[in-house]
Short mmCIF file of C-alpha atoms and ligand atoms in Angstrom, two decimals:
data_model
loop_
_atom_site.label_atom_id
_atom_site.label_comp_id
_atom_site.label_asym_id
_atom_site.label_seq_id
_atom_site.Cartn_x
_atom_site.Cartn_y
_atom_site.Cartn_z
CA MET J 1 32.67 -6.00 5.31
CA VAL J 2 31.75 -9.28 2.17
CA GLN J 3 29.24 -8.36 -0.44
CA PRO J 4 25.93 -10.17 0.52
CA LEU J 5 25.03 -13.36 -2.06
CA SER J 6 21.74 -13.83 -1.58
CA MET J 7 18.74 -11.25 -1.48
CA HIS J 8 16.66 -13.27 0.29
CA ILE J 9 13.81 -12.18 2.20
CA GLY J 10 13.53 -13.81 5.37
CA ASP J 11 17.25 -12.85 6.07
CA PRO J 12 17.63 -9.09 5.00
CA THR J 13 19.77 -7.91 7.11
CA PRO J 14 23.18 -7.98 5.42
CA LEU J 15 21.43 -6.71 2.24
CA LEU J 16 20.31 -3.66 3.84
CA GLN J 17 23.55 -2.91 5.63
CA TRP J 18 25.31 -3.06 2.76
CA ILE J 19 23.19 -0.39 1.36
CA ALA J 20 23.00 1.51 4.22
CA ARG J 21 26.53 1.97 4.39
CA GLN J 22 28.54 0.96 1.07
CA GLU J 23 28.81 2.29 -2.11
CA VAL J 24 29.40 0.23 -4.46
CA PHE J 25 27.25 -2.72 -5.66
CA ASP J 26 28.34 -5.84 -7.71
CA LEU J 27 25.31 -7.17 -9.11
CA SER J 28 27.83 -10.42 -10.66
CA ALA J 29 28.46 -11.83 -7.07
CA VAL J 30 24.48 -12.12 -6.29
CA LYS J 31 23.68 -16.24 -5.61
CA VAL J 32 19.83 -15.77 -5.19
CA PRO J 33 18.63 -12.20 -6.48
CA SER J 34 15.29 -11.13 -5.91
CA ILE J 35 12.80 -8.59 -6.80
CA TRP J 36 12.29 -6.85 -3.30
CA GLY J 37 16.34 -7.02 -3.35
CA LEU J 38 16.23 -5.49 -6.82
CA THR J 39 13.90 -2.96 -5.89
CA ALA J 40 15.80 -1.26 -2.30
CA LEU J 41 18.78 -1.27 -4.89
CA ALA J 42 17.07 0.04 -7.30
CA ALA J 43 16.12 3.34 -5.77
CA GLN J 44 19.58 4.11 -4.37
CA CYS J 45 20.53 4.13 -7.86
CA ARG J 46 18.71 5.87 -9.85
CA ASN J 47 20.70 7.88 -12.30
CA GLU J 48 20.10 11.75 -11.27
CA GLN J 49 21.44 11.09 -7.70
CA PRO J 50 22.82 7.44 -6.98
CA ARG J 51 23.48 6.74 -4.01
CA LEU J 52 24.90 3.16 -4.95
CA ARG J 53 26.68 2.24 -8.15
CA ILE J 54 25.90 -0.54 -9.91
CA GLU J 55 28.65 -2.89 -10.78
CA ARG J 56 28.80 -5.90 -12.92
CA SER J 57 31.87 -7.55 -12.78
CA ASP J 58 30.10 -10.65 -14.60
CA PRO J 59 27.31 -9.01 -17.16
CA SER J 60 26.81 -13.09 -18.45
CA SER J 61 25.77 -14.01 -14.28
CA ALA J 62 22.88 -14.96 -13.84
CA ALA J 63 21.51 -12.29 -11.61
CA SER J 64 23.23 -9.68 -13.89
CA ARG J 65 20.78 -11.41 -16.39
CA PHE J 66 17.68 -11.89 -14.00
CA ALA J 67 18.22 -8.05 -13.34
CA HIS J 68 18.55 -6.66 -16.96
CA ALA J 69 15.35 -9.27 -17.77
CA VAL J 70 12.86 -7.77 -15.94
CA GLY J 71 13.91 -4.28 -15.99
CA PHE J 72 16.52 -3.23 -13.08
CA GLU J 73 19.03 -1.07 -15.85
CA SER J 74 15.88 1.07 -17.42
CA ALA J 75 14.53 1.44 -13.26
CA CYS J 76 17.62 3.30 -12.52
CA ALA J 77 17.76 5.41 -15.68
CA GLY J 78 13.98 6.53 -15.51
CA THR J 79 12.65 5.05 -18.89
CA PHE J 80 10.30 3.05 -19.54
CA HIS J 81 11.06 -0.56 -20.22
CA ARG J 82 8.09 -3.08 -21.14
CA VAL J 83 8.52 -6.53 -20.84
CA ALA J 84 8.50 -8.44 -24.03
CA ASP J 85 7.58 -11.54 -23.25
CA GLN J 86 4.03 -11.99 -22.46
CA SER J 87 4.68 -14.98 -19.78
CA ARG J 88 6.67 -13.06 -17.84
CA THR J 89 6.39 -13.47 -14.46
CA CYS J 90 8.20 -10.75 -12.96
CA ALA J 91 8.62 -6.64 -13.52
CA ILE J 92 10.56 -3.85 -12.36
CA GLU J 93 9.84 0.05 -12.57
CA ARG J 94 9.99 4.29 -11.62
CA ILE J 95 6.87 5.37 -10.93
CA LYS J 96 7.72 9.30 -10.65
CA MET J 97 6.53 11.43 -7.81
CA LEU J 98 3.40 13.68 -9.27
CA SER J 99 1.12 15.37 -6.78
CA SER J 100 -1.81 13.92 -9.11
CA LEU J 101 -0.47 10.75 -9.59
CA ASP J 102 -2.76 8.07 -10.08
CA PRO J 103 -1.76 4.83 -8.28
CA GLN J 104 -4.49 2.65 -10.34
CA PRO J 105 -3.77 2.17 -12.92
CA VAL J 106 0.20 1.98 -12.59
CA ALA J 107 -1.49 -1.01 -9.66
CA GLU J 108 -3.39 -2.93 -12.62
CA ARG J 109 -0.85 -2.73 -14.63
CA ILE J 110 1.85 -4.83 -12.74
CA ALA J 111 -0.49 -7.27 -11.10
CA ARG J 112 -2.01 -8.28 -14.43
CA LEU J 113 1.58 -9.15 -15.67
CA ILE J 114 2.26 -11.54 -12.69
CA LEU J 115 -1.24 -12.97 -12.64
CA PRO J 116 -2.96 -12.65 -15.80
CA SER J 117 -5.69 -15.35 -15.87
CA GLU J 118 -9.64 -14.81 -14.89
CA GLU J 119 -9.03 -17.16 -12.22
CA GLU J 120 -6.49 -15.32 -10.32
CA GLU J 121 -8.75 -12.27 -9.95
CA GLU J 122 -9.19 -12.59 -6.61
CA THR J 123 -5.61 -12.73 -6.15
CA ARG J 124 -4.86 -9.77 -8.60
CA ARG J 125 -7.36 -7.48 -6.33
CA THR J 126 -5.49 -8.01 -3.31
CA PHE J 127 -2.43 -7.05 -4.92
CA VAL J 128 -3.73 -4.20 -6.58
CA TYR J 129 -4.75 -3.22 -3.75
CA VAL J 130 -1.28 -3.47 -1.22
CA LEU J 131 0.59 -2.08 -4.05
CA VAL J 132 -1.65 1.32 -4.73
CA GLU J 133 -1.97 1.91 -0.69
CA LEU J 134 1.97 1.78 -1.58
CA ILE J 135 2.50 3.67 -3.99
CA ARG J 136 0.07 6.34 -2.95
CA ASN J 137 2.69 6.80 1.12
CA VAL J 138 5.26 7.05 -1.25
CA SER J 139 3.23 9.97 -3.11
CA GLN J 140 2.44 11.30 0.09
CA HIS J 141 4.93 10.98 2.62
CA SER J 142 8.52 9.82 1.49
CA ARG J 143 9.16 13.79 0.26
CA ASP J 144 11.18 11.56 -2.69
CA PRO J 145 11.35 14.13 -5.26
CA LEU J 146 12.27 11.36 -8.00
CA GLY J 147 9.29 8.80 -6.72
CA GLY J 148 9.63 5.06 -5.95
CA ILE J 149 9.99 2.19 -7.32
CA VAL J 150 8.00 -0.74 -7.69
CA ALA J 151 8.36 -4.60 -8.62
CA ALA J 152 6.24 -7.85 -8.52
CA GLN J 153 7.46 -11.30 -8.83
CA ARG J 154 5.48 -15.15 -9.63
CA MET J 155 7.67 -17.75 -8.12
CA ASP J 156 6.82 -21.36 -7.98
CA ALA J 157 6.91 -23.72 -5.07
CA GLY J 158 10.17 -25.34 -4.38
CA SER J 159 12.19 -22.51 -5.52
CA GLY J 160 13.78 -20.73 -2.75
CA GLY J 161 12.68 -22.93 0.08
CA TYR J 162 8.64 -22.34 -0.91
CA ARG J 163 6.05 -24.91 -0.31
CA LYS J 164 3.48 -22.81 -2.65
CA ASP J 165 3.21 -20.73 -5.27
CA HIS J 166 3.34 -17.29 -4.43
CA VAL J 167 3.64 -13.83 -5.57
CA GLN J 168 5.77 -10.47 -3.95
CA VAL J 169 5.48 -6.91 -4.37
CA ALA J 170 8.11 -4.32 -3.38
CA VAL J 171 7.86 -0.47 -2.87
CA ALA J 172 10.90 1.50 -2.41
CA ASP J 173 11.83 5.32 -1.95
CA ALA J 174 14.84 7.41 -1.21
CA GLY J 175 13.00 9.55 1.05
CA ILE J 176 12.99 10.58 4.67
CA GLY J 177 12.03 7.61 6.02
CA ILE J 178 8.37 6.86 8.45
CA LEU J 179 9.72 8.55 11.29
CA GLU J 180 10.57 11.62 10.14
CA ALA J 181 7.19 11.67 8.62
CA LEU J 182 4.84 11.02 11.38
CA ARG J 183 6.77 13.27 13.71
CA GLY J 184 5.06 16.14 12.40
CA PHE J 185 1.94 14.67 14.27
CA HIS J 186 3.18 12.47 16.71
CA PRO J 187 6.73 14.70 18.07
CA THR J 188 7.15 12.59 21.17
CA LEU J 189 7.83 9.22 19.15
CA ALA J 190 11.41 7.49 20.51
CA ASN J 191 12.46 6.29 17.80
CA ALA J 192 12.10 4.14 14.38
CA LYS J 193 11.26 1.29 15.99
CA GLU J 194 8.42 2.92 17.49
CA ALA J 195 7.49 5.06 14.74
CA CYS J 196 6.89 1.49 12.85
CA GLU J 197 5.71 -0.55 14.95
CA LYS J 198 2.93 2.23 14.82
CA ALA J 199 2.95 3.17 11.42
CA LEU J 200 1.13 -0.79 11.66
CA TRP J 201 -1.70 0.63 14.57
CA PRO J 202 -5.46 1.22 12.50
CA HIS J 203 -5.42 5.67 12.27
CA TYR J 204 -2.32 6.35 14.12
CA SER J 205 -1.09 8.87 11.21
CA GLY J 206 -1.91 11.97 13.05
CA THR J 207 -5.82 11.30 13.48
CA PHE J 208 -7.55 9.96 16.45
CA GLU J 209 -5.52 11.09 19.44
CA GLU J 210 -6.54 13.28 21.89
CA GLY J 211 -9.63 14.58 20.38
CA LEU J 212 -9.00 14.13 17.64
CA THR J 213 -11.31 13.04 14.28
CA GLY J 214 -8.32 12.35 12.28
CA THR J 215 -7.94 14.57 8.83
CA ALA J 216 -9.16 15.47 5.57
CA GLU J 217 -5.46 13.54 3.82
CA ASN J 218 -5.34 10.22 5.85
CA ALA J 219 -6.65 7.86 7.33
CA GLY J 220 -4.28 5.93 8.35
CA LEU J 221 -5.07 2.60 7.41
CA GLY J 222 -3.06 1.27 4.16
CA LEU J 223 -0.64 -0.44 6.36
CA PHE J 224 -2.23 -2.10 8.58
CA PHE J 225 -4.28 -3.59 5.96
CA ILE J 226 -1.33 -4.63 4.41
CA ALA J 227 -0.33 -5.91 8.06
CA GLU J 228 -3.53 -7.45 8.40
CA MET J 229 -3.39 -8.75 5.21
CA THR J 230 0.18 -10.74 5.62
CA LYS J 231 -1.64 -12.37 8.53
CA LEU J 232 -4.93 -13.90 6.74
CA THR J 233 -2.81 -15.10 3.69
CA GLY J 234 0.22 -16.88 5.68
CA GLY J 235 2.21 -14.06 4.15
CA ARG J 236 5.31 -11.68 5.00
CA LEU J 237 6.02 -8.05 5.21
CA LEU J 238 9.35 -6.56 5.47
CA LEU J 239 9.03 -3.03 6.17
CA ALA J 240 12.80 -1.25 6.03
CA THR J 241 12.95 2.31 6.65
CA ARG J 242 15.34 4.93 7.98
CA GLY J 243 16.80 3.34 11.75
CA ALA J 244 14.21 0.13 11.79
CA THR J 245 13.76 -3.35 10.06
CA LEU J 246 10.40 -4.18 11.03
CA SER J 247 9.30 -8.10 9.19
CA LEU J 248 5.78 -9.97 10.15
CA VAL J 249 6.08 -13.86 8.85
CA SER J 250 2.73 -15.89 9.20
CA ASP J 251 2.28 -19.13 9.76
CA ASP J 252 -0.35 -20.18 7.66
CA GLU J 253 -1.47 -23.43 9.56
CA SER J 254 -1.77 -21.36 12.89
CA THR J 255 -2.49 -17.97 11.78
CA GLU J 256 -2.25 -16.96 15.93
CA ARG J 257 0.84 -17.41 15.34
CA ASN J 258 1.72 -13.86 13.50
CA HIS J 259 4.65 -12.11 15.06
CA ILE J 260 6.53 -8.67 14.25
CA GLN J 261 10.55 -8.87 15.09
CA PHE J 262 12.65 -6.44 14.83
CA LEU J 263 15.43 -6.82 12.94
CA ASP J 264 19.12 -6.03 13.01
CA GLN J 265 17.98 -3.85 16.34
CA ALA J 266 20.91 -1.50 16.46
CA GLY J 267 21.06 -1.35 12.54
CA PRO J 268 20.72 1.53 9.76
CA GLY J 269 17.30 0.33 8.25
CA TYR J 270 16.72 1.33 5.05
CA PRO J 271 18.27 4.74 3.52
CA GLY J 272 14.59 5.98 2.91
CA THR J 273 11.72 3.48 2.80
CA ILE J 274 11.20 -0.55 1.58
CA VAL J 275 8.04 -2.60 1.63
CA ALA J 276 7.54 -6.01 0.66
CA PHE J 277 4.37 -8.32 1.08
CA GLU J 278 4.73 -11.43 -0.32
CA ALA J 279 1.87 -13.94 0.11
CA PRO J 280 1.29 -17.80 -1.43
CA PHE J 281 -1.50 -16.99 -4.53
CA ASP J 282 -4.33 -20.08 -3.46
CA SER J 283 -4.50 -17.96 0.21
CA VAL J 284 -6.71 -15.52 -1.56
CA ALA J 285 -9.75 -17.11 -2.42
CA ASP J 286 -11.86 -14.41 -1.67
CA TYR J 287 -10.63 -10.89 -1.93
CA TYR J 288 -13.77 -9.37 -0.35
CA ALA J 289 -13.88 -11.68 2.50
CA ILE J 290 -10.38 -10.72 3.60
CA ILE J 291 -10.95 -6.95 3.18
CA GLU J 292 -14.20 -7.25 5.67
CA THR J 293 -12.46 -8.98 8.47
CA ILE J 294 -9.97 -6.57 8.28
CA GLN J 295 -12.28 -3.76 8.27
CA GLN J 296 -13.80 -5.62 11.69
CA ARG J 297 -10.44 -5.67 13.36
CA ALA J 298 -10.23 -2.10 12.48
CA GLN J 299 -13.72 -1.13 13.76
CA THR J 300 -12.82 -3.06 17.29
CA ARG J 301 -10.12 -0.99 17.71
CA ALA J 302 -11.15 2.53 16.38
CA PRO J 303 -13.62 3.91 18.04
CA GLY J 304 -17.06 4.62 17.18
CA ARG J 305 -20.71 5.40 17.19
CA THR J 306 -22.69 3.63 15.02
CA SER J 307 -25.80 4.55 15.30
CA HIS J 308 -25.57 7.84 12.94
CA ARG J 309 -26.86 6.94 9.00
CA TRP J 310 -25.89 9.48 6.88
CA LEU J 311 -25.28 7.62 4.23
CA ARG J 312 -28.05 5.58 3.35
CA TYR J 313 -28.87 3.20 0.76
CA ASP J 314 -32.66 2.66 0.41
CA GLU J 315 -34.29 4.31 -2.44
CA PRO J 316 -33.07 7.73 -3.31
CA ASP J 317 -34.91 10.75 -2.82
CA PRO J 318 -35.64 12.48 -5.98
CA THR J 319 -34.15 15.83 -5.33
CA ALA J 320 -30.86 14.09 -4.61
CA PHE J 321 -27.88 15.80 -6.88
CA GLY J 322 -26.36 13.26 -8.64
CA LEU J 323 -23.14 12.39 -9.40
CA SER J 324 -21.35 9.31 -10.66
CA VAL J 325 -18.00 8.31 -8.89
CA ARG J 326 -16.10 6.98 -10.68
CA ILE J 327 -14.59 10.42 -13.01
CA ALA J 328 -12.28 10.71 -9.11
CA ALA J 329 -12.38 6.46 -9.07
CA GLU J 330 -8.76 6.20 -7.24
CA SER J 331 -7.49 8.95 -8.16
CA THR J 332 -6.36 10.48 -3.95
CA PRO J 333 -6.57 13.81 -5.90
CA LYS J 334 -8.85 13.82 -8.04
CA ALA J 335 -11.09 12.56 -5.22
CA VAL J 336 -10.37 15.37 -3.01
CA GLU J 337 -11.10 17.93 -5.78
CA LEU J 338 -14.61 16.04 -6.19
CA ALA J 339 -15.01 16.11 -2.48
CA ALA J 340 -14.03 20.61 -1.81
CA LYS J 341 -15.83 21.25 -5.20
CA ALA J 342 -18.43 19.91 -6.05
CA LEU J 343 -19.49 17.91 -2.82
CA VAL J 344 -19.01 19.46 0.43
CA PRO J 345 -20.91 22.64 -1.37
CA LYS J 346 -23.38 20.99 -2.42
CA LEU J 347 -23.41 19.93 1.67
CA ALA J 348 -23.23 23.23 2.67
CA ALA J 349 -26.37 24.32 0.51
CA LYS J 350 -28.06 21.32 2.13
CA GLN J 351 -28.35 19.86 -1.20
CA ALA J 352 -29.20 16.00 -1.07
CA LEU J 353 -26.38 13.61 -2.60
CA LYS J 354 -26.96 10.82 -4.37
CA LEU J 355 -23.95 8.87 -5.29
CA ASP J 356 -23.55 6.56 -7.79
CA PHE J 357 -20.62 3.64 -7.53
CA THR J 358 -20.89 2.07 -11.02
CA GLY J 359 -18.48 0.28 -12.17
CA ILE J 360 -15.63 1.03 -8.52
CA GLU J 361 -14.59 -2.56 -7.83
CA ILE J 362 -11.30 -1.82 -5.97
CA PHE J 363 -12.35 0.72 -3.46
CA THR J 364 -9.46 1.55 -0.87
CA GLN J 365 -9.67 2.39 2.69
CA SER J 366 -7.61 5.59 1.56
CA PHE J 367 -9.64 6.43 -1.76
CA ALA J 368 -12.29 6.12 0.20
CA HIS J 369 -11.33 8.63 3.11
CA ALA J 370 -10.17 10.99 0.41
CA LEU J 371 -13.92 11.40 -1.13
CA LEU J 372 -16.24 10.65 1.90
CA TYR J 373 -14.29 12.30 5.09
CA GLU J 374 -15.15 15.77 5.15
CA PRO J 375 -18.62 15.31 2.81
CA LEU J 376 -20.07 13.35 5.59
CA ARG J 377 -18.66 15.82 8.27
CA VAL J 378 -20.56 18.30 6.43
CA ALA J 379 -23.54 15.75 5.92
CA TRP J 380 -23.63 14.99 9.30
CA ALA J 381 -23.78 18.96 10.56
CA LEU J 382 -26.01 19.57 8.19
CA LYS J 383 -28.11 16.65 8.68
CA THR J 384 -28.19 16.20 4.71
CA PRO J 385 -28.15 12.32 3.37
CA ILE J 386 -26.14 11.52 0.47
CA TRP J 387 -27.38 8.32 -0.91
CA ILE J 388 -25.01 5.72 -2.40
CA VAL J 389 -26.30 3.18 -5.66
CA ASN J 390 -25.01 0.98 -7.49
CA ALA J 391 -22.23 -0.74 -4.56
CA LYS J 392 -20.66 -3.36 -4.64
CA PRO J 393 -21.16 -4.85 -0.63
CA SER J 394 -17.12 -4.49 -0.21
CA VAL J 395 -18.08 -1.21 -1.31
CA ARG J 396 -20.41 -0.04 1.10
CA SER J 397 -18.70 -2.39 4.04
CA THR J 398 -15.30 0.17 3.23
CA LEU J 399 -17.63 3.07 3.20
CA ALA J 400 -19.06 1.90 6.86
CA LEU J 401 -16.25 1.65 8.43
CA LEU J 402 -15.17 5.39 7.69
CA GLU J 403 -18.96 6.59 9.12
CA ARG J 404 -17.74 4.90 11.75
CA TYR J 405 -14.80 6.83 12.42
CA ALA J 406 -15.74 9.83 10.43
CA LEU J 407 -18.72 10.55 13.05
CA SER J 408 -17.03 9.16 15.82
CA GLY J 409 -15.86 11.74 18.78
N1 LIG E 501 7.02 5.90 1.74
C1 LIG E 501 7.32 6.77 3.18
N2 LIG E 501 7.49 7.78 3.33
C2 LIG E 501 8.16 7.89 4.39
N3 LIG E 501 6.57 7.41 5.46
C3 LIG E 501 5.88 6.68 5.15
C4 LIG E 501 6.04 5.94 4.26
N4 LIG E 501 5.04 4.84 4.00
C5 LIG E 501 4.17 5.43 5.34
N5 LIG E 501 4.73 6.86 6.05
C6 LIG E 501 4.44 6.71 7.03
O1 LIG E 501 3.52 5.61 7.79
C7 LIG E 501 2.17 6.37 8.03
C8 LIG E 501 1.24 5.56 7.54
O2 LIG E 501 0.74 5.35 6.51
P1 LIG E 501 -0.69 4.60 6.39
O3 LIG E 501 -1.03 3.36 6.87
O4 LIG E 501 -0.42 3.61 4.94
O5 LIG E 501 -1.19 5.89 6.37
P2 LIG E 501 -1.69 6.69 6.04
O6 LIG E 501 -1.46 6.97 4.93
O7 LIG E 501 -2.68 7.44 5.95
O8 LIG E 501 -1.02 8.02 6.85
C9 LIG E 501 1.83 7.52 7.17
O9 LIG E 501 0.96 8.32 7.98
C10 LIG E 501 3.27 8.14 7.06
O10 LIG E 501 3.70 9.19 8.21
MG1 LIG E 502 -0.95 5.85 3.09
#
């Protein structure tokens, strides 16, 4: 086997095969480094449990210097690397595996580093959304005791054959992989390829099959949203896990020409899970419109009746008990705790609620699920309303989708 010289995302198989089968990688030999490639390597090279040893036969080579500049060594060592240069367009870092991990600040910090300007706000929100979902997946599903590696890079048109300026983000772990993670709920899954394909379906993970209406932990919409974002932005998604490598490439001139392709069919995939997403950054003119389109697609593919109205947006009853959602903002464990300790007990006592969404900008479907899936079912069972106040339109549509599937079946 000859070590690959390129880490181009358009042809990931040589690097993935090398990572799965070899024990040493010479970083200096790489001619075309990339952030997803370094992320894939870093998750396998962490000092506590290195599966792969990194060599630098020439520390002054372009790839060695690139890796150093973005913080590759400190990601492997688990030390924090503060990117010094203000004009940095790239960063890689390690996230710890904590059940209390709040993905939002990490995602915001990374996205702000590569998309700092105010005009890039819509694009930044999209990447924050993707990073939050991917970081959450590592902490919820990977069972990697070392946590994950998160990275982002901004690239100019012209470099690496790209026609437009774009951003690439990647999140990797060395955990159990998607097949193993999904098997608990879906013991009949035949192989990793089928698991990957279905992980992109809305509500597949343990929910909404065979008369079930879901679990409190997962909406099963994270990867579905990311795949749909890929299609809507003319982007690219790479999903490699134990036993399968999937690529979704969207052509922005014709969004109908999306196709999911399995690469290296008999190959090893990736020893853990890596997801890389990239999109041209002029493609996200309206973040909320993208989220709404995806929500509509999820609705048409999810079972549900829409006549329930236990989430209400009119003037709250003065006796409703008021709570701010901000205290739980984007931390799933805090949302679950708020739901279990405050919302459900009140509703169980038939106390109507008034939830204040002031300050909530990015409201992912999985966060909405953690916060309100159980309370909503209790509200419905006991005919006790939950008023929603100060919610942005995007927050409302996220809640509408949740209400639709939580109260279906
Ligand atoms: N990093 C990962 N490691 C292992 N399994 C994963 C990982 N990311 C996703 N999965 C699997 O893919 C499924 C779908 O993920 P997602 O669409 O985010 O939905 P959810 O997280 O709500 O279940 C997860 O339930 C899990 O089984
Ligand atoms: Mg998820």
